[in-house]
């Protein structure tokens, strides 16, 4: 059965609407922020020290770890001050400026090679097309950011995320590269990481055709260092399948910090 032009257009629109969750992350993560710290004795780790502590290639089973591409540097912003920490986390940034930070991207290996190998999109029936697309895109992409603060300076940014999850439960407006976005709801989730404190949440955006587009994030504090995790999975979103912040990535990263 030939696919109609309507199905082709819907698929294109879905990928376009959901792709915003994959273009986040900050490639300039090895630079320092402008936080001044709390003045207590604990000093923030420098960017060079953080680079040694962040996950590297071969350290996360089932994932390829590399630099965050420059093409993913379009940060999500929000005019809502109370919800801004969530927008920053979903941009691969710490919830507040840090003394130093660094980042990496962990991309899950493709779970299963799609069986259909059409020579033309018009030769694929609707069901096969959707199944092939879902399988090819069904893998977690997680941005990992380490941010270090002076003294107890990491506690307030973590608390701001926890507060924002509650205050922004009914959603909030945002922008990315000049495009207006609307997150329709925010919900707290069970955190995967262990440390001195953690917050996990799901922020859902309407994809434009009525289907929800959820993005997952988690922030974990260990001493004066925050680990920020932001995970998307386009295949799972399109197939309306549940997914979480990649537990393998969180486990590997938190283990390096201990």
XYZ file of N, CA and C in Angstrom:
774
model
N 0.842 -1.189 0.000
C 0.000 0.000 0.000
C 0.876 1.237 0.000
N 0.591 2.166 -0.894
C 1.358 3.402 -0.962
C 1.000 4.311 0.201
N 1.979 5.018 0.720
C 1.708 5.984 1.763
C 1.167 7.243 1.142
N 0.168 7.840 1.780
C -0.419 9.070 1.277
C 0.490 10.247 1.558
N 0.274 11.350 0.839
C 1.070 12.549 1.090
C 0.800 13.072 2.487
N -0.416 12.820 2.994
C -0.759 13.271 4.340
C 0.094 12.608 5.388
N 0.313 11.291 5.266
C 1.148 10.573 6.218
C 2.575 11.083 6.163
N 3.054 11.331 4.923
C 4.405 11.823 4.740
C 4.579 13.182 5.407
N 3.579 14.062 5.234
C 3.632 15.389 5.835
C 3.551 15.315 7.346
N 2.698 14.413 7.863
C 2.555 14.270 9.320
C 3.862 13.795 9.942
N 4.512 12.841 9.269
C 5.780 12.325 9.795
C 6.822 13.428 9.817
N 6.879 14.208 8.745
C 7.830 15.314 8.683
C 7.555 16.337 9.770
N 6.274 16.652 9.969
C 5.905 17.634 10.987
C 6.242 17.139 12.381
N 6.021 15.837 12.615
C 6.293 15.277 13.938
C 7.770 15.371 14.268
N 8.611 14.996 13.312
C 10.048 15.062 13.555
C 10.485 16.503 13.764
N 9.919 17.431 12.974
C 10.282 18.831 13.121
C 9.879 19.388 14.465
N 8.679 19.034 14.910
C 8.173 19.561 16.181
C 8.926 19.006 17.366
N 9.372 17.763 17.246
C 10.020 17.127 18.380
C 11.534 17.319 18.382
N 12.077 17.765 17.264
C 13.537 17.828 17.166
C 14.151 18.831 18.115
N 13.359 19.770 18.631
C 13.933 20.771 19.539
C 14.571 20.128 20.744
N 14.058 18.977 21.173
C 14.607 18.347 22.365
C 15.939 17.688 22.093
N 16.332 17.612 20.820
C 17.608 17.005 20.495
C 18.684 18.019 20.141
N 18.311 19.279 20.021
C 19.311 20.271 19.638
C 19.803 21.059 20.840
N 19.499 20.574 22.043
C 19.975 21.267 23.226
C 21.307 20.720 23.661
N 21.903 21.380 24.615
C 23.242 21.037 25.063
C 24.131 22.235 24.794
N 25.221 22.369 25.501
C 26.064 23.550 25.331
C 27.486 23.128 25.053
N 27.950 23.362 23.845
C 29.278 22.907 23.450
C 30.385 23.702 24.116
N 30.059 24.850 24.722
C 31.079 25.660 25.391
C 31.247 25.269 26.826
N 30.981 24.019 27.175
C 30.911 23.599 28.559
C 32.206 23.594 29.319
N 33.343 23.764 28.666
C 34.597 23.730 29.383
C 35.018 25.089 29.904
N 34.174 26.087 29.702
C 34.510 27.416 30.199
C 33.931 27.622 31.583
N 34.460 28.560 32.301
C 33.982 28.839 33.651
C 32.790 29.760 33.634
N 31.995 29.729 34.710
C 30.860 30.629 34.845
C 31.274 31.845 35.631
N 30.270 32.583 36.176
C 30.611 33.790 36.915
C 30.161 33.726 38.366
N 29.916 32.504 38.858
C 29.496 32.384 40.249
C 30.666 32.733 41.165
N 30.350 33.368 42.274
C 31.384 33.808 43.210
C 31.541 32.877 44.398
N 30.572 31.957 44.589
C 30.685 31.031 45.696
C 30.197 31.634 46.992
N 30.185 30.818 48.026
C 29.607 31.234 49.293
C 30.640 31.746 50.279
N 31.938 31.622 49.920
C 32.967 32.131 50.813
C 33.408 31.131 51.854
N 32.864 29.904 51.829
C 33.297 28.889 52.773
C 34.555 28.231 52.242
N 35.139 27.313 53.017
C 36.466 26.787 52.712
C 36.509 25.885 51.483
N 35.440 25.161 51.168
C 35.462 24.248 50.022
C 35.568 25.042 48.730
N 36.543 24.687 47.908
C 36.761 25.383 46.651
C 36.175 24.591 45.486
N 35.676 25.309 44.516
C 35.136 24.656 43.327
C 36.252 23.982 42.545
N 35.919 22.873 41.921
C 36.864 22.219 41.037
C 37.005 23.051 39.770
N 38.181 23.038 39.172
C 38.387 23.758 37.937
C 37.939 22.939 36.737
N 37.874 23.571 35.572
C 37.430 22.881 34.357
C 38.322 21.681 34.045
N 39.623 21.818 34.267
C 40.544 20.715 33.987
C 40.259 19.510 34.886
N 39.933 19.779 36.149
C 39.609 18.698 37.073
C 38.291 18.033 36.699
N 37.318 18.849 36.293
C 36.028 18.296 35.896
C 36.153 17.419 34.654
N 37.035 17.792 33.736
C 37.244 16.991 32.526
C 37.719 15.582 32.865
N 38.513 15.472 33.942
C 39.004 14.158 34.355
C 37.901 13.326 35.007
N 36.889 14.010 35.529
C 35.828 13.317 36.268
C 34.605 12.981 35.434
N 34.437 13.630 34.279
C 33.255 13.363 33.476
C 33.454 12.080 32.668
N 32.359 11.407 32.339
C 32.431 10.142 31.614
C 33.176 10.314 30.291
N 33.828 9.233 29.874
C 34.585 9.238 28.624
C 34.212 8.005 27.806
N 34.722 7.943 26.583
C 34.427 6.816 25.711
C 34.827 5.495 26.338
N 33.970 4.495 26.217
C 34.246 3.175 26.752
C 33.845 2.974 28.197
N 33.336 4.026 28.843
C 32.999 3.923 30.267
C 31.507 3.692 30.532
N 30.696 3.769 29.489
C 29.260 3.532 29.663
C 28.845 2.420 28.700
N 28.603 1.220 29.203
C 28.228 0.106 28.336
C 26.985 0.428 27.505
N 27.082 0.169 26.199
C 25.938 0.377 25.323
C 25.797 1.796 24.815
N 26.748 2.676 25.153
C 26.670 4.081 24.750
C 27.989 4.546 24.144
N 27.891 5.453 23.197
C 29.049 6.136 22.660
C 29.119 7.501 23.331
N 30.259 7.823 23.912
C 30.419 9.090 24.624
C 31.370 9.991 23.836
N 30.963 11.218 23.628
C 31.798 12.161 22.907
C 31.466 13.588 23.274
N 32.045 14.501 22.539
C 31.808 15.923 22.784
C 30.385 16.302 22.390
N 29.869 17.339 23.016
C 28.570 17.872 22.627
C 28.765 18.689 21.349
N 28.103 18.330 20.258
C 28.312 19.042 18.987
C 27.920 20.511 19.079
N 28.644 21.329 18.339
C 28.352 22.760 18.319
C 26.959 23.035 17.791
N 26.440 22.128 16.944
C 25.103 22.313 16.373
C 24.011 22.154 17.414
N 24.375 21.671 18.591
C 23.383 21.492 19.650
C 23.472 22.595 20.687
N 23.927 23.756 20.292
C 24.175 24.842 21.248
C 23.015 25.829 21.358
N 21.871 25.490 20.789
C 20.724 26.401 20.859
C 20.010 26.250 22.204
N 20.314 27.111 23.122
C 19.760 27.005 24.468
C 18.280 27.360 24.504
N 17.553 26.692 25.381
C 16.158 27.017 25.647
C 16.142 28.107 26.708
N 15.387 29.156 26.492
C 15.282 30.241 27.459
C 13.821 30.437 27.848
N 13.594 31.119 28.943
C 12.231 31.390 29.388
C 12.176 32.741 30.086
N 11.097 33.475 29.834
C 10.899 34.754 30.507
C 10.391 34.552 31.933
N 10.001 33.319 32.249
C 9.530 33.001 33.594
C 10.729 32.730 34.488
N 11.024 33.656 35.392
C 12.199 33.512 36.255
C 12.127 32.244 37.095
N 10.926 31.900 37.578
C 10.795 30.733 38.449
C 11.017 29.430 37.697
N 10.744 29.427 36.379
C 10.884 28.208 35.579
C 12.202 28.144 34.820
N 12.975 29.224 34.893
C 14.222 29.292 34.135
C 15.212 28.177 34.472
N 15.310 27.724 35.748
C 16.224 26.619 36.037
C 15.908 25.368 35.225
N 14.630 25.115 34.957
C 14.249 23.942 34.168
C 14.689 24.103 32.719
N 14.509 25.310 32.180
C 14.932 25.579 30.807
C 16.442 25.411 30.668
N 17.190 25.862 31.655
C 18.643 25.727 31.617
C 19.052 24.254 31.642
N 18.433 23.480 32.524
C 18.764 22.051 32.620
C 18.484 21.349 31.296
N 17.380 21.720 30.635
C 17.042 21.105 29.352
C 17.859 21.674 28.204
N 18.761 22.581 28.511
C 19.717 23.099 27.536
C 21.111 22.533 27.792
N 21.198 21.567 28.703
C 22.495 21.006 29.049
C 23.327 21.937 29.891
N 22.683 22.853 30.597
C 23.373 23.807 31.458
C 23.029 23.534 32.918
N 23.888 23.920 33.852
C 23.513 23.830 35.260
C 22.396 24.828 35.534
N 21.577 24.597 36.556
C 20.454 25.493 36.839
C 20.858 26.923 37.162
N 22.103 27.128 37.585
C 22.637 28.470 37.834
C 24.109 28.459 37.450
N 24.642 29.632 37.109
C 26.042 29.733 36.709
C 26.951 29.132 37.772
N 27.976 28.430 37.312
C 28.917 27.765 38.210
C 30.310 28.345 38.039
N 31.190 28.040 38.986
C 32.576 28.487 38.877
C 33.259 27.820 37.694
N 32.890 26.569 37.398
C 33.444 25.843 36.257
C 32.469 24.744 35.862
N 32.500 24.370 34.614
C 31.648 23.276 34.145
C 32.260 22.623 32.916
N 31.811 21.413 32.630
C 32.200 20.707 31.414
C 31.064 19.763 31.055
N 31.020 19.314 29.797
C 29.916 18.448 29.393
C 30.348 17.389 28.390
N 29.523 16.374 28.252
C 29.696 15.302 27.284
C 28.320 14.840 26.816
N 28.293 14.149 25.692
C 27.045 13.578 25.200
C 27.186 12.061 25.097
N 26.214 11.350 25.643
C 26.197 9.893 25.582
C 25.045 9.462 24.675
N 25.373 8.798 23.574
C 24.366 8.355 22.613
C 24.263 6.835 22.653
N 23.088 6.343 22.928
C 22.871 4.907 23.025
C 23.091 4.242 21.668
N 23.722 3.081 21.688
C 23.878 2.321 20.460
C 22.510 1.905 19.940
N 22.372 1.850 18.616
C 21.077 1.485 18.042
C 20.690 0.096 18.514
N 19.480 -0.022 19.033
C 19.048 -1.274 19.651
C 18.854 -2.387 18.641
N 18.312 -2.041 17.478
C 18.050 -3.050 16.465
C 18.004 -2.379 15.109
N 18.749 -2.916 14.159
C 18.751 -2.349 12.825
C 17.406 -2.577 12.167
N 16.735 -1.532 11.667
C 15.451 -1.692 10.999
C 15.556 -2.705 9.863
N 14.559 -3.574 9.753
C 14.581 -4.626 8.739
C 14.220 -4.098 7.359
N 13.394 -3.077 7.302
C 12.960 -2.558 6.003
C 14.037 -1.670 5.400
N 14.374 -1.921 4.150
C 15.369 -1.118 3.451
C 14.799 -0.660 2.112
N 13.832 0.258 2.150
C 13.196 0.711 0.930
C 14.120 1.577 0.088
N 13.891 1.549 -1.203
C 14.655 2.415 -2.101
C 13.977 3.759 -2.262
N 12.701 3.842 -1.906
C 11.940 5.084 -2.014
C 10.898 5.120 -0.915
N 10.682 6.303 -0.315
C 9.659 6.432 0.725
C 8.283 6.091 0.178
N 8.038 6.347 -1.096
C 6.731 6.068 -1.686
C 6.456 4.574 -1.816
N 7.510 3.739 -1.699
C 7.340 2.297 -1.822
C 7.083 1.625 -0.473
N 7.000 2.418 0.591
C 6.803 1.865 1.929
C 5.375 2.118 2.378
N 4.718 1.072 2.865
C 3.363 1.288 3.365
C 3.427 2.022 4.686
N 2.302 2.572 5.102
C 2.259 3.443 6.270
C 2.765 2.766 7.530
N 2.316 1.536 7.780
C 2.709 0.836 8.995
C 4.197 0.547 9.043
N 4.757 0.085 7.925
C 6.183 -0.230 7.863
C 7.022 1.021 8.031
N 6.569 2.105 7.410
C 7.293 3.373 7.518
C 7.400 3.819 8.968
N 6.286 3.804 9.685
C 6.278 4.245 11.075
C 7.128 3.333 11.948
N 7.030 2.024 11.738
C 7.803 1.079 12.535
C 9.305 1.273 12.301
N 9.684 1.449 11.034
C 11.089 1.646 10.703
C 11.625 2.934 11.327
N 10.844 4.000 11.233
C 11.279 5.273 11.801
C 11.431 5.174 13.309
N 10.462 4.558 13.983
C 10.519 4.442 15.435
C 11.753 3.665 15.873
N 12.036 2.549 15.179
C 13.180 1.721 15.557
C 14.502 2.442 15.318
N 14.586 3.156 14.215
C 15.849 3.825 13.896
C 16.144 4.976 14.843
N 15.091 5.573 15.416
C 15.264 6.710 16.315
C 15.165 6.330 17.788
N 14.894 5.049 18.059
C 14.671 4.606 19.436
C 15.990 4.377 20.160
N 16.603 5.458 20.582
C 17.795 5.371 21.404
C 17.940 6.654 22.213
N 18.401 6.491 23.426
C 18.562 7.638 24.318
C 19.746 8.497 23.891
N 19.552 9.798 23.967
C 20.644 10.748 23.795
C 20.672 11.594 25.060
N 21.743 11.460 25.819
C 21.829 12.121 27.121
C 22.999 13.092 27.165
N 22.688 14.338 27.480
C 23.726 15.335 27.717
C 24.070 15.306 29.207
N 25.337 15.175 29.503
C 25.814 15.157 30.888
C 26.657 16.404 31.121
N 26.329 17.150 32.160
C 27.084 18.350 32.504
C 27.512 18.288 33.966
N 28.782 18.529 34.214
C 29.283 18.658 35.580
C 29.532 20.124 35.859
N 29.046 20.601 36.999
C 29.213 22.005 37.381
C 29.681 22.061 38.832
N 30.714 22.843 39.090
C 31.267 22.921 40.440
C 31.140 24.334 41.001
N 30.871 24.401 42.300
C 30.626 25.672 42.978
C 31.522 25.790 44.204
N 31.803 27.008 44.602
C 32.554 27.238 45.834
C 31.649 26.989 47.042
N 32.242 26.487 48.103
C 31.524 26.305 49.356
C 30.282 25.448 49.197
N 29.162 25.940 49.752
C 27.899 25.211 49.639
C 27.052 25.778 48.497
N 27.730 26.369 47.526
C 27.023 27.032 46.432
C 26.223 26.131 45.536
N 26.414 24.812 45.616
C 25.646 23.888 44.773
C 24.258 23.610 45.340
N 24.060 23.903 46.610
C 22.787 23.580 47.247
C 21.640 24.442 46.727
N 21.883 25.727 46.554
C 20.821 26.629 46.107
C 20.350 26.321 44.686
N 21.234 26.066 43.714
C 20.768 25.710 42.375
C 19.921 24.435 42.354
N 20.323 23.448 43.151
C 19.534 22.212 43.211
C 18.159 22.505 43.788
N 18.112 23.321 44.842
C 16.831 23.676 45.452
C 15.960 24.447 44.468
N 16.579 25.248 43.597
C 15.800 26.020 42.629
C 15.106 25.111 41.633
N 15.729 23.980 41.305
C 15.093 23.011 40.398
C 13.894 22.363 41.082
N 14.075 21.973 42.331
C 12.988 21.363 43.088
C 11.798 22.310 43.204
N 12.076 23.588 43.477
C 11.010 24.586 43.583
C 10.330 24.803 42.241
N 11.139 24.851 41.172
C 10.583 25.096 39.839
C 9.675 23.967 39.386
N 10.019 22.745 39.724
C 9.175 21.603 39.345
C 7.773 21.771 39.922
N 7.697 22.262 41.144
C 6.394 22.468 41.777
C 5.706 23.716 41.227
N 6.443 24.819 41.134
C 5.842 26.082 40.693
C 5.416 26.052 39.229
N 6.061 25.226 38.430
C 5.803 25.206 36.982
C 5.067 23.946 36.551
N 4.375 23.319 37.490
C 3.672 22.066 37.193
C 2.662 22.204 36.057
N 2.056 23.373 35.927
C 1.049 23.574 34.887
C 1.653 24.032 33.561
N 2.987 24.053 33.486
C 3.660 24.413 32.250
C 4.238 25.817 32.268
N 4.970 26.155 31.218
C 5.563 27.483 31.121
C 5.974 27.758 29.677
N 6.044 29.033 29.310
C 6.465 29.400 27.957
C 7.990 29.425 27.857
N 8.505 29.164 26.675
C 9.951 29.181 26.460
C 10.234 29.551 25.012
N 11.505 29.785 24.721
C 11.931 30.092 23.355
C 13.224 29.337 23.072
N 13.415 29.045 21.793
C 14.666 28.438 21.368
C 14.973 28.904 19.951
N 16.096 29.575 19.806
C 16.528 30.086 18.502
C 15.424 30.886 17.823
N 14.721 31.705 18.606
C 13.676 32.558 18.057
C 12.326 31.888 17.886
N 12.240 30.599 18.178
C 10.984 29.867 18.065
C 10.308 29.756 19.423
N 9.033 30.109 19.468
C 8.295 30.026 20.727
C 7.895 28.581 21.005
N 8.062 28.176 22.257
C 7.694 26.836 22.710
C 6.730 26.951 23.878
N 6.000 25.900 24.124
C 5.121 25.880 25.283
C 5.172 24.507 25.932
N 5.748 24.464 27.132
C 5.707 23.237 27.915
C 4.360 23.205 28.630
N 3.636 22.133 28.445
C 2.265 22.061 28.960
C 2.187 21.566 30.396
N 3.210 20.833 30.832
C 3.220 20.391 32.231
C 4.609 19.933 32.626
N 4.850 19.960 33.925
C 6.109 19.490 34.503
C 5.755 18.585 35.669
N 6.385 17.421 35.737
C 6.080 16.474 36.812
C 7.367 15.929 37.416
N 7.395 15.819 38.727
C 8.555 15.256 39.408
C 8.603 13.749 39.186
N 9.803 13.210 39.017
C 10.003 11.781 38.814
C 10.942 11.234 39.882
N 11.041 9.923 39.963
C 11.972 9.297 40.901
C 13.381 9.427 40.357
N 14.275 9.962 41.163
C 15.652 10.161 40.716
C 16.406 8.837 40.645
N 17.312 8.740 39.682
C 18.125 7.539 39.501
C 19.409 7.618 40.301
N 20.006 8.797 40.336
C 21.299 8.974 40.978
C 21.235 9.071 42.483
N 22.340 8.782 43.114
C 22.452 8.913 44.563
C 23.525 9.955 44.862
N 23.351 10.654 45.941
C 24.307 11.694 46.309
C 23.813 12.399 47.545
N 24.137 13.683 47.668
C 23.690 14.476 48.803
C 22.327 15.120 48.545
N 21.807 14.923 47.351
C 20.498 15.457 46.996
C 20.276 15.274 45.508
N 19.022 15.102 45.094
C 18.736 14.925 43.677
C 17.294 15.307 43.370
N 17.064 15.729 42.146
C 15.727 16.064 41.658
C 15.626 15.564 40.219
N 14.538 14.881 39.907
C 14.298 14.419 38.541
C 12.921 14.906 38.105
N 12.774 15.224 36.815
C 11.480 15.699 36.334
C 11.284 15.384 34.866
N 10.024 15.433 34.454
C 9.652 15.321 33.047
C 8.940 16.599 32.657
N 9.389 17.226 31.580
C 8.733 18.415 31.041
C 8.114 18.023 29.701
N 6.829 18.267 29.557
C 6.108 17.835 28.359
C 5.697 19.013 27.503
N 5.978 18.902 26.213
C 5.560 19.917 25.255
C 4.577 19.310 24.276
N 3.578 20.083 23.857
C 2.651 19.630 22.827
C 3.368 19.730 21.495
N 3.402 18.635 20.747
C 4.156 18.597 19.496
C 3.510 19.373 18.369
N 2.295 19.864 18.568
C 1.622 20.631 17.522
C 0.464 19.873 16.909
N 0.470 18.548 17.036
C -0.632 17.750 16.506
C -1.422 17.077 17.626
N -1.216 17.575 18.846
C -1.955 17.033 19.983
C -1.222 15.958 20.742
N -0.121 15.443 20.213
C 0.634 14.394 20.888
C 1.656 15.002 21.848
N 1.779 14.445 23.049
C 2.745 14.979 24.013
C 4.169 14.612 23.627
N 5.083 15.518 23.897
C 6.509 15.282 23.631
C 7.271 15.473 24.932
N 7.469 14.398 25.703
C 8.140 14.532 26.998
C 9.658 14.499 26.894
N 10.321 15.296 27.716
C 11.773 15.279 27.846
C 12.097 15.018 29.312
N 13.147 14.248 29.567
C 13.483 13.829 30.932
C 14.779 14.479 31.400
N 14.828 14.829 32.664
C 16.032 15.462 33.201
C 16.216 15.104 34.667
N 17.447 15.223 35.126
C 17.774 14.929 36.522
C 19.001 15.732 36.930
N 18.994 16.207 38.163
C 20.134 16.932 38.718
C 20.518 16.267 40.033
N 21.797 15.929 40.177
C 22.278 15.251 41.382
C 23.415 16.064 41.985
N 23.362 16.274 43.295
C 24.438 16.997 43.978
C 25.292 16.035 44.780
N 26.597 16.150 44.634
C 27.549 15.417 45.452
C 28.578 16.429 45.922
N 28.472 16.812 47.197
C 29.334 17.862 47.712
C 29.023 19.180 47.027
N 30.043 19.829 46.475
C 29.818 21.114 45.812
C 29.812 20.985 44.283
N 29.503 19.764 43.803
C 29.423 19.504 42.367
C 28.036 19.002 41.984
N 27.481 19.569 40.919
C 26.201 19.113 40.382
C 26.434 18.308 39.113
N 25.705 17.211 38.987
C 25.660 16.453 37.742
C 24.293 16.697 37.125
N 24.272 17.195 35.902
C 23.027 17.520 35.217
C 22.848 16.551 34.053
N 21.710 15.884 34.012
C 21.425 14.907 32.963
C 20.158 15.314 32.213
N 20.229 15.305 30.900
C 19.060 15.626 30.075
C 18.964 14.583 28.970
N 17.865 13.822 28.954
C 17.708 12.708 28.020
C 16.501 12.898 27.115
N 16.689 12.620 25.818
C 15.584 12.573 24.879
C 15.681 11.277 24.077
N 14.547 10.825 23.569
C 14.493 9.632 22.737
C 13.355 9.829 21.736
N 13.694 10.303 20.538
C 12.665 10.627 19.550
C 11.822 9.424 19.162
N 12.467 8.255 19.042
C 11.721 7.066 18.667
C 10.673 6.714 19.700
N 11.056 6.794 20.987
C 10.108 6.503 22.063
C 8.983 7.533 22.087
N 9.327 8.800 21.862
C 8.309 9.854 21.855
C 7.304 9.617 20.737
N 7.797 9.321 19.542
C 6.912 9.111 18.402
C 6.056 7.866 18.558
N 6.607 6.834 19.213
C 5.869 5.597 19.436
C 5.037 5.645 20.714
N 5.093 6.789 21.418
C 4.379 6.971 22.685
C 4.781 5.906 23.697
N 6.077 5.642 23.733
C 6.636 4.643 24.635
C 7.398 5.342 25.760
N 7.246 4.838 26.964
C 7.903 5.458 28.113
C 9.416 5.280 28.048
N 10.144 6.278 28.514
C 11.594 6.180 28.650
C 12.003 7.050 29.823
N 13.236 6.904 30.283
C 13.708 7.646 31.451
C 15.077 8.255 31.164
N 15.562 9.053 32.097
C 16.957 9.475 32.025
C 17.803 8.199 32.037
N 18.736 8.081 31.122
C 19.500 6.836 30.943
C 20.174 6.400 32.246
N 19.679 5.331 32.883
C 20.258 4.920 34.167
C 21.711 4.477 34.050
N 22.090 3.905 32.901
C 23.475 3.470 32.719
C 24.429 4.659 32.739
N 23.982 5.767 32.160
C 24.808 6.968 32.115
C 24.953 7.572 33.513
N 23.827 7.663 34.221
C 23.855 8.222 35.573
C 24.752 7.382 36.481
N 24.598 6.068 36.408
C 25.401 5.166 37.258
C 26.882 5.339 36.987
N 27.255 5.381 35.707
C 28.674 5.504 35.352
C 29.234 6.846 35.799
N 28.471 7.917 35.617
C 28.966 9.237 35.983
C 29.076 9.413 37.485
N 28.063 8.995 38.228
C 28.120 9.159 39.676
C 29.232 8.320 40.289
N 29.528 7.185 39.671
C 30.604 6.336 40.181
C 31.958 7.028 40.045
N 32.134 7.812 38.976
C 33.407 8.520 38.776
C 33.586 9.669 39.762
N 32.493 10.161 40.307
C 32.565 11.302 41.221
C 32.823 10.884 42.662
N 32.609 9.620 42.977
C 32.750 9.182 44.367
C 34.212 9.050 44.753
